[in-house]
mmCIF file of C-alpha atoms in Angstrom:
data_model
loop_
_atom_site.group_PDB
_atom_site.id
_atom_site.type_symbol
_atom_site.label_atom_id
_atom_site.label_comp_id
_atom_site.label_asym_id
_atom_site.label_seq_id
_atom_site.Cartn_x
_atom_site.Cartn_y
_atom_site.Cartn_z
ATOM 1 C CA MET A 223 0.000 0.000 0.000
ATOM 2 C CA LYS A 224 1.185 3.510 -0.703
ATOM 3 C CA TYR A 225 1.928 5.787 2.228
ATOM 4 C CA SER A 226 -1.197 7.833 1.487
ATOM 5 C CA LEU A 227 -3.029 5.017 3.208
ATOM 6 C CA LEU A 228 -0.898 5.576 6.273
ATOM 7 C CA LEU A 229 -2.658 8.858 6.896
ATOM 8 C CA ILE A 230 -5.928 7.158 7.769
ATOM 9 C CA VAL A 231 -7.208 8.462 11.084
ATOM 10 C CA PHE A 232 -8.671 5.761 13.294
ATOM 11 C CA LEU A 233 -11.813 6.682 15.188
ATOM 12 C CA THR A 234 -11.785 3.644 17.449
ATOM 13 C CA THR A 235 -12.684 5.224 20.771
ATOM 14 C CA SER A 236 -11.190 2.541 22.978
ATOM 15 C CA ALA A 237 -7.794 2.128 21.306
ATOM 16 C CA LEU A 238 -4.717 3.955 22.562
ATOM 17 C CA GLY A 239 -2.580 6.699 21.095
ATOM 18 C CA LEU A 240 1.152 6.598 21.675
ATOM 19 C CA SER A 241 1.047 9.669 23.898
ATOM 20 C CA GLU A 242 -2.639 9.659 24.785
ATOM 21 C CA TYR A 243 -2.914 6.779 27.239
ATOM 22 C CA SER A 244 -4.862 7.696 30.347
ATOM 23 C CA GLY A 245 -6.408 4.346 31.323
ATOM 24 C CA VAL A 246 -8.619 2.153 29.157
ATOM 25 C CA GLN A 247 -11.917 0.770 30.288
ATOM 26 C CA ALA A 248 -13.704 -2.286 28.891
ATOM 27 C CA MET A 249 -13.165 -2.674 25.147
ATOM 28 C CA THR A 250 -14.811 -4.808 22.523
ATOM 29 C CA LEU A 251 -12.857 -7.430 20.626
ATOM 30 C CA ASP A 252 -13.447 -5.426 17.474
ATOM 31 C CA ASP A 253 -11.765 -2.436 19.119
ATOM 32 C CA LEU A 254 -8.844 -4.648 20.101
ATOM 33 C CA SER A 255 -8.365 -5.899 16.543
ATOM 34 C CA VAL A 256 -6.333 -2.784 15.653
ATOM 35 C CA THR A 257 -3.679 -3.781 18.202
ATOM 36 C CA VAL A 258 -2.670 -7.028 16.449
ATOM 37 C CA ALA A 259 -0.463 -7.552 13.396
ATOM 38 C CA TYR A 260 0.022 -10.335 10.883
ATOM 39 C CA LEU A 261 3.728 -11.143 10.562
ATOM 40 C CA LYS A 262 5.044 -12.881 7.442
ATOM 41 C CA GLU A 263 8.443 -13.917 6.161
ATOM 42 C CA GLY A 264 8.203 -16.098 3.061
ATOM 43 C CA LYS A 265 5.946 -19.006 3.954
ATOM 44 C CA GLN A 266 6.403 -18.533 7.693
ATOM 45 C CA ILE A 267 3.683 -16.632 9.541
ATOM 46 C CA GLY A 268 2.789 -15.505 13.036
ATOM 47 C CA THR A 269 0.954 -12.878 15.044
ATOM 48 C CA GLY A 270 2.227 -9.893 16.995
ATOM 49 C CA PHE A 271 0.650 -7.096 19.004
ATOM 50 C CA PHE A 272 1.589 -3.583 20.011
ATOM 51 C CA VAL A 273 2.254 -2.410 23.560
ATOM 52 C CA ALA A 274 3.250 1.018 24.855
ATOM 53 C CA ALA A 275 5.378 1.202 28.006
ATOM 54 C CA GLU A 276 5.890 4.296 30.109
ATOM 55 C CA SER A 277 9.453 5.527 29.751
ATOM 56 C CA PRO A 278 9.873 8.656 31.914
ATOM 57 C CA GLY A 279 13.633 8.083 32.062
ATOM 58 C CA LEU A 280 13.793 8.512 28.295
ATOM 59 C CA GLY A 281 11.980 11.829 28.420
ATOM 60 C CA ILE A 282 8.853 10.528 26.658
ATOM 61 C CA ALA A 283 5.465 9.497 27.963
ATOM 62 C CA GLU A 284 5.366 6.105 26.292
ATOM 63 C CA GLN A 285 7.669 3.853 24.276
ATOM 64 C CA PRO A 286 6.183 1.646 21.528
ATOM 65 C CA TYR A 287 6.931 -2.076 21.199
ATOM 66 C CA LEU A 288 6.010 -4.955 18.935
ATOM 67 C CA VAL A 289 5.469 -8.128 20.986
ATOM 68 C CA THR A 290 5.494 -11.678 19.626
ATOM 69 C CA ALA A 291 6.749 -15.166 20.442
ATOM 70 C CA ALA A 292 10.518 -15.595 20.397
ATOM 71 C CA HIS A 293 10.211 -18.479 17.938
ATOM 72 C CA VAL A 294 8.306 -16.144 15.569
ATOM 73 C CA ALA A 295 10.831 -13.305 15.976
ATOM 74 C CA ARG A 296 13.580 -15.758 15.056
ATOM 75 C CA PHE A 297 12.432 -16.025 11.428
ATOM 76 C CA LEU A 298 11.582 -12.354 10.899
ATOM 77 C CA THR A 299 13.876 -9.993 9.003
ATOM 78 C CA GLY A 300 13.771 -6.302 8.206
ATOM 79 C CA ASN A 301 12.043 -7.190 4.943
ATOM 80 C CA SER A 302 9.303 -9.230 6.615
ATOM 81 C CA THR A 303 5.830 -7.774 6.188
ATOM 82 C CA VAL A 304 3.704 -6.412 9.002
ATOM 83 C CA THR A 305 0.019 -6.159 8.116
ATOM 84 C CA VAL A 306 -2.495 -4.199 10.188
ATOM 85 C CA ARG A 307 -6.118 -3.198 9.944
ATOM 86 C CA ALA A 308 -7.010 0.138 8.359
ATOM 87 C CA ALA A 309 -10.400 1.816 7.933
ATOM 88 C CA LYS A 310 -13.103 -0.324 6.316
ATOM 89 C CA ASP A 311 -11.078 -3.463 7.149
ATOM 90 C CA ILE A 312 -8.454 -2.739 4.501
ATOM 91 C CA PRO A 313 -5.162 -4.580 5.143
ATOM 92 C CA VAL A 314 -2.133 -2.286 5.073
ATOM 93 C CA SER A 315 1.279 -3.927 4.818
ATOM 94 C CA ILE A 316 4.667 -2.366 5.443
ATOM 95 C CA LEU A 317 8.135 -3.792 5.939
ATOM 96 C CA LEU A 318 9.189 -4.403 9.519
ATOM 97 C CA LYS A 319 12.276 -2.231 9.005
ATOM 98 C CA GLU A 320 9.980 0.711 8.191
ATOM 99 C CA LEU A 321 8.878 0.698 11.825
ATOM 100 C CA LEU A 322 12.489 1.504 12.725
ATOM 101 C CA SER A 323 13.090 5.049 11.536
ATOM 102 C CA ASP A 324 16.864 4.709 11.839
ATOM 103 C CA GLY A 325 16.843 1.716 9.501
ATOM 104 C CA GLY A 326 18.754 -0.240 12.124
ATOM 105 C CA LYS A 327 18.874 -3.960 12.686
ATOM 106 C CA LEU A 328 16.109 -5.817 14.501
ATOM 107 C CA ALA A 329 17.286 -5.551 18.087
ATOM 108 C CA TRP A 330 14.864 -8.018 19.656
ATOM 109 C CA GLN A 331 14.864 -8.331 23.423
ATOM 110 C CA VAL A 332 14.252 -12.035 24.077
ATOM 111 C CA HIS A 333 13.320 -13.453 27.463
ATOM 112 C CA SER A 334 16.029 -15.766 28.715
ATOM 113 C CA GLU A 335 13.586 -18.411 29.956
ATOM 114 C CA SER A 336 10.379 -17.927 27.990
ATOM 115 C CA ASP A 337 9.004 -17.714 24.450
ATOM 116 C CA VAL A 338 8.710 -13.920 24.361
ATOM 117 C CA ALA A 339 10.415 -11.303 22.200
ATOM 118 C CA VAL A 340 9.830 -7.552 22.067
ATOM 119 C CA LEU A 341 11.109 -5.032 19.546
ATOM 120 C CA ARG A 342 11.376 -1.346 20.402
ATOM 121 C CA LEU A 343 9.849 0.597 17.516
ATOM 122 C CA LYS A 344 11.162 3.928 16.277
ATOM 123 C CA LEU A 345 8.351 5.662 14.459
ATOM 124 C CA ASP A 346 8.639 8.737 12.281
ATOM 125 C CA SER A 347 6.292 11.148 10.499
ATOM 126 C CA LYS A 348 5.519 8.505 7.859
ATOM 127 C CA THR A 349 4.700 5.599 10.153
ATOM 128 C CA LEU A 350 3.210 7.382 13.170
ATOM 129 C CA PRO A 351 -0.130 8.113 11.438
ATOM 130 C CA LEU A 352 -0.535 4.405 10.669
ATOM 131 C CA MET A 353 0.433 3.282 14.160
ATOM 132 C CA GLN A 354 -1.440 5.905 16.145
ATOM 133 C CA GLY A 355 -4.190 4.294 18.191
ATOM 134 C CA ARG A 356 -2.843 0.734 18.052
ATOM 135 C CA PHE A 357 -0.987 0.407 21.344
ATOM 136 C CA LEU A 358 -2.151 -1.367 24.466
ATOM 137 C CA SER A 359 -0.764 0.005 27.709
ATOM 138 C CA VAL A 360 1.693 -2.246 29.498
ATOM 139 C CA ALA A 361 -0.584 -1.688 32.509
ATOM 140 C CA LEU A 362 -3.115 -4.029 30.882
ATOM 141 C CA LEU A 363 -0.686 -6.945 31.215
ATOM 142 C CA ALA A 364 -1.245 -8.856 34.442
ATOM 143 C CA PRO A 365 1.933 -8.274 36.503
ATOM 144 C CA GLU A 366 1.848 -11.347 38.716
ATOM 145 C CA GLU A 367 3.146 -14.774 37.716
ATOM 146 C CA GLY A 368 -0.023 -16.800 37.567
ATOM 147 C CA ALA A 369 -2.682 -18.425 35.438
ATOM 148 C CA PRO A 370 -6.159 -16.949 34.913
ATOM 149 C CA GLN A 371 -9.104 -18.270 36.896
ATOM 150 C CA ARG A 372 -10.302 -21.480 35.234
ATOM 151 C CA GLU A 373 -13.953 -20.470 35.228
ATOM 152 C CA ARG A 374 -13.351 -17.283 33.253
ATOM 153 C CA PRO A 375 -13.117 -17.553 29.451
ATOM 154 C CA VAL A 376 -10.213 -16.006 27.579
ATOM 155 C CA THR A 377 -9.973 -15.027 23.914
ATOM 156 C CA VAL A 378 -7.032 -15.659 21.615
ATOM 157 C CA MET A 379 -6.638 -13.224 18.694
ATOM 158 C CA GLY A 380 -4.490 -13.725 15.624
ATOM 159 C CA PHE A 381 -4.165 -15.148 12.142
ATOM 160 C CA PRO A 382 -4.379 -18.949 12.050
ATOM 161 C CA LEU A 383 -3.566 -20.310 8.591
ATOM 162 C CA ALA A 384 -3.259 -16.653 7.457
ATOM 163 C CA LEU A 385 -7.036 -16.284 7.583
ATOM 164 C CA GLY A 386 -8.300 -12.705 7.596
ATOM 165 C CA THR A 387 -5.226 -11.162 5.992
ATOM 166 C CA ALA A 388 -6.101 -10.653 2.310
ATOM 167 C CA GLY A 389 -8.781 -8.520 0.702
ATOM 168 C CA ARG A 390 -10.364 -7.785 4.058
ATOM 169 C CA PHE A 391 -8.406 -7.651 7.293
ATOM 170 C CA SER A 392 -10.206 -9.556 10.020
ATOM 171 C CA PRO A 393 -8.224 -11.075 12.896
ATOM 172 C CA ILE A 394 -9.612 -14.409 14.043
ATOM 173 C CA THR A 395 -10.729 -14.863 17.655
ATOM 174 C CA SER A 396 -11.104 -18.123 19.531
ATOM 175 C CA GLU A 397 -12.648 -18.370 22.982
ATOM 176 C CA ALA A 398 -11.386 -20.993 25.411
ATOM 177 C CA LYS A 399 -11.041 -21.608 29.119
ATOM 178 C CA PRO A 400 -7.835 -21.960 31.107
ATOM 179 C CA ALA A 401 -7.340 -25.656 31.831
ATOM 180 C CA SER A 402 -4.450 -25.521 34.301
ATOM 181 C CA GLY A 403 -2.463 -23.514 36.735
ATOM 182 C CA LEU A 404 1.185 -22.816 35.933
ATOM 183 C CA LEU A 405 3.079 -25.730 34.395
ATOM 184 C CA ARG A 406 6.725 -26.377 33.567
ATOM 185 C CA LEU A 407 6.858 -27.882 30.084
ATOM 186 C CA PHE A 408 9.623 -28.557 27.596
ATOM 187 C CA SER A 409 9.198 -26.564 24.387
ATOM 188 C CA PRO A 410 10.792 -27.813 21.162
ATOM 189 C CA ASP A 411 10.364 -24.307 19.712
ATOM 190 C CA ILE A 412 12.716 -22.705 22.221
ATOM 191 C CA LYS A 413 14.530 -25.950 23.113
ATOM 192 C CA LYS A 414 14.110 -25.544 26.849
ATOM 193 C CA GLU A 415 11.676 -25.967 29.696
ATOM 194 C CA ALA A 416 9.494 -22.955 30.393
ATOM 195 C CA THR A 417 6.446 -21.841 32.348
ATOM 196 C CA PHE A 418 3.037 -21.987 30.659
ATOM 197 C CA PHE A 419 -0.620 -22.485 31.364
ATOM 198 C CA VAL A 420 -2.804 -24.411 28.947
ATOM 199 C CA LEU A 421 -6.213 -23.820 27.389
ATOM 200 C CA ASP A 422 -8.891 -26.427 26.795
ATOM 201 C CA LYS A 423 -8.614 -25.903 23.012
ATOM 202 C CA PRO A 424 -5.622 -26.313 20.699
ATOM 203 C CA SER A 425 -3.873 -23.452 18.980
ATOM 204 C CA ILE A 426 -3.550 -23.306 15.174
ATOM 205 C CA GLY A 427 -0.479 -22.408 13.146
ATOM 206 C CA GLY A 428 -0.378 -18.611 12.772
ATOM 207 C CA PHE A 429 -1.794 -17.857 16.238
ATOM 208 C CA SER A 430 1.736 -18.035 17.718
ATOM 209 C CA GLY A 431 2.720 -14.712 19.268
ATOM 210 C CA GLY A 432 -0.866 -13.497 19.513
ATOM 211 C CA PRO A 433 -2.378 -11.950 22.649
ATOM 212 C CA VAL A 434 -4.728 -13.785 24.995
ATOM 213 C CA PHE A 435 -7.367 -11.373 26.321
ATOM 214 C CA GLN A 436 -9.687 -11.634 29.281
ATOM 215 C CA MET A 437 -12.793 -9.479 29.019
ATOM 216 C CA PRO A 438 -14.893 -8.259 31.980
ATOM 217 C CA GLU A 439 -17.810 -10.477 30.937
ATOM 218 C CA PRO A 440 -20.156 -12.588 33.120
ATOM 219 C CA PHE A 441 -19.004 -16.154 33.794
ATOM 220 C CA ALA A 442 -20.359 -19.215 35.580
ATOM 221 C CA SER A 443 -18.816 -20.156 38.932
ATOM 222 C CA SER A 444 -20.003 -22.341 41.817
ATOM 223 C CA GLY A 445 -23.390 -22.903 40.233
ATOM 224 C CA GLY A 446 -24.096 -19.200 39.740
ATOM 225 C CA LEU A 447 -23.326 -16.344 37.394
ATOM 226 C CA VAL A 448 -20.610 -13.866 38.354
ATOM 227 C CA PHE A 449 -20.743 -10.338 36.936
ATOM 228 C CA PRO A 450 -17.332 -8.606 36.911
ATOM 229 C CA ASP A 451 -17.175 -4.850 37.239
ATOM 230 C CA LYS A 452 -17.912 -3.610 33.704
ATOM 231 C CA SER A 453 -15.636 -0.631 34.303
ATOM 232 C CA ALA A 454 -12.683 -2.970 34.816
ATOM 233 C CA PRO A 455 -10.268 -3.006 31.890
ATOM 234 C CA THR A 456 -9.790 -5.846 29.507
ATOM 235 C CA THR A 457 -6.501 -7.507 30.404
ATOM 236 C CA VAL A 458 -3.842 -9.377 28.461
ATOM 237 C CA VAL A 459 -3.237 -12.596 30.401
ATOM 238 C CA GLY A 460 -0.677 -14.111 28.074
ATOM 239 C CA LEU A 461 0.802 -14.792 24.660
ATOM 240 C CA VAL A 462 0.181 -17.848 22.482
ATOM 241 C CA HIS A 463 3.135 -20.235 22.374
ATOM 242 C CA GLY A 464 1.689 -23.148 20.417
ATOM 243 C CA THR A 465 0.014 -26.537 20.729
ATOM 244 C CA ILE A 466 0.868 -29.448 22.972
ATOM 245 C CA SER A 467 -0.168 -32.748 21.392
ATOM 246 C CA ASP A 468 0.493 -36.472 21.398
ATOM 247 C CA ASP A 469 -0.123 -39.460 19.162
ATOM 248 C CA THR A 470 -3.628 -39.956 20.590
ATOM 249 C CA GLY A 471 -4.797 -36.771 18.892
ATOM 250 C CA GLY A 472 -5.193 -34.793 22.106
ATOM 251 C CA LYS A 473 -4.260 -31.131 21.815
ATOM 252 C CA LEU A 474 -4.052 -28.150 24.178
ATOM 253 C CA ALA A 475 -2.838 -24.608 23.552
ATOM 254 C CA ALA A 476 0.152 -23.497 25.621
ATOM 255 C CA VAL A 477 0.210 -19.857 26.731
ATOM 256 C CA VAL A 478 3.062 -17.777 28.153
ATOM 257 C CA PRO A 479 1.811 -15.827 31.215
ATOM 258 C CA SER A 480 1.812 -12.075 30.722
ATOM 259 C CA LYS A 481 4.321 -11.442 33.507
ATOM 260 C CA PHE A 482 7.030 -12.699 31.157
ATOM 261 C CA ILE A 483 5.950 -10.125 28.555
ATOM 262 C CA ARG A 484 6.180 -7.341 31.128
ATOM 263 C CA ASP A 485 9.564 -8.585 32.295
ATOM 264 C CA THR A 486 10.891 -8.643 28.724
ATOM 265 C CA ILE A 487 9.707 -5.082 28.099
ATOM 266 C CA LEU A 488 11.351 -4.005 31.353
ATOM 267 C CA GLN A 489 14.588 -5.649 30.214
ATOM 268 C CA ALA A 490 14.382 -3.730 26.937
ATOM 269 C CA GLU A 491 13.830 -0.479 28.838
ATOM 270 C CA ARG A 492 16.903 -1.085 30.956
ATOM 271 C CA ALA A 493 18.983 -2.006 27.930
ATOM 272 C CA GLU A 494 18.362 1.338 26.222
#
């Protein structure tokens, strides 16, 4: 797409501006769809999402990041495409290196023990109009190391099998329930044991790196219906790692708890 498309102004009332964050209340999944990106390098695909972290030490209100799984970041290059949603569900694609105004290398900050990678973005007058209104506050990431309550549904958002990326841009959502507390599992993708929780549904190729949201919606618990405070914010409880399966056909999605995302962003802040 030509850069004229980058000047589209998004009127999504719940999304965040890079320097406009003042606390977000409950959002719809459609609102949240502007915060995710389809990542593609050749035939390899994944999902990422955008987070803004407060950086008072750098003299700016917020610092923008692209977040994804470390095993997705590993295959991305500066010439990989990043596709996001524009007005009227038009997909707009740019090169990843265009989100780095200095044209520098991809300086991913990768968590030493988990499948998380974050890339500090350096936006300029060409890319800022496109990216304005796409960033979740780091405050929406649960800070404690834990798994979500099993009774409360969560929603994965991303691009399984590259669905929703051509012609019309429509990220796919899949609702599931947490099916465990924290687990230590060996991951072939990162070749080490790491901390995850699992969902009662499998992931699908292309969801890797995507956010796992928890909305303030009613849920069943102890034989009754619980109504969360509707003014409470939607939270990001984790990041999709992949699918755990065996030769019986059983499959569960493995999710990296959001604390590891926060920790990786903090590491990137300190490294600056």
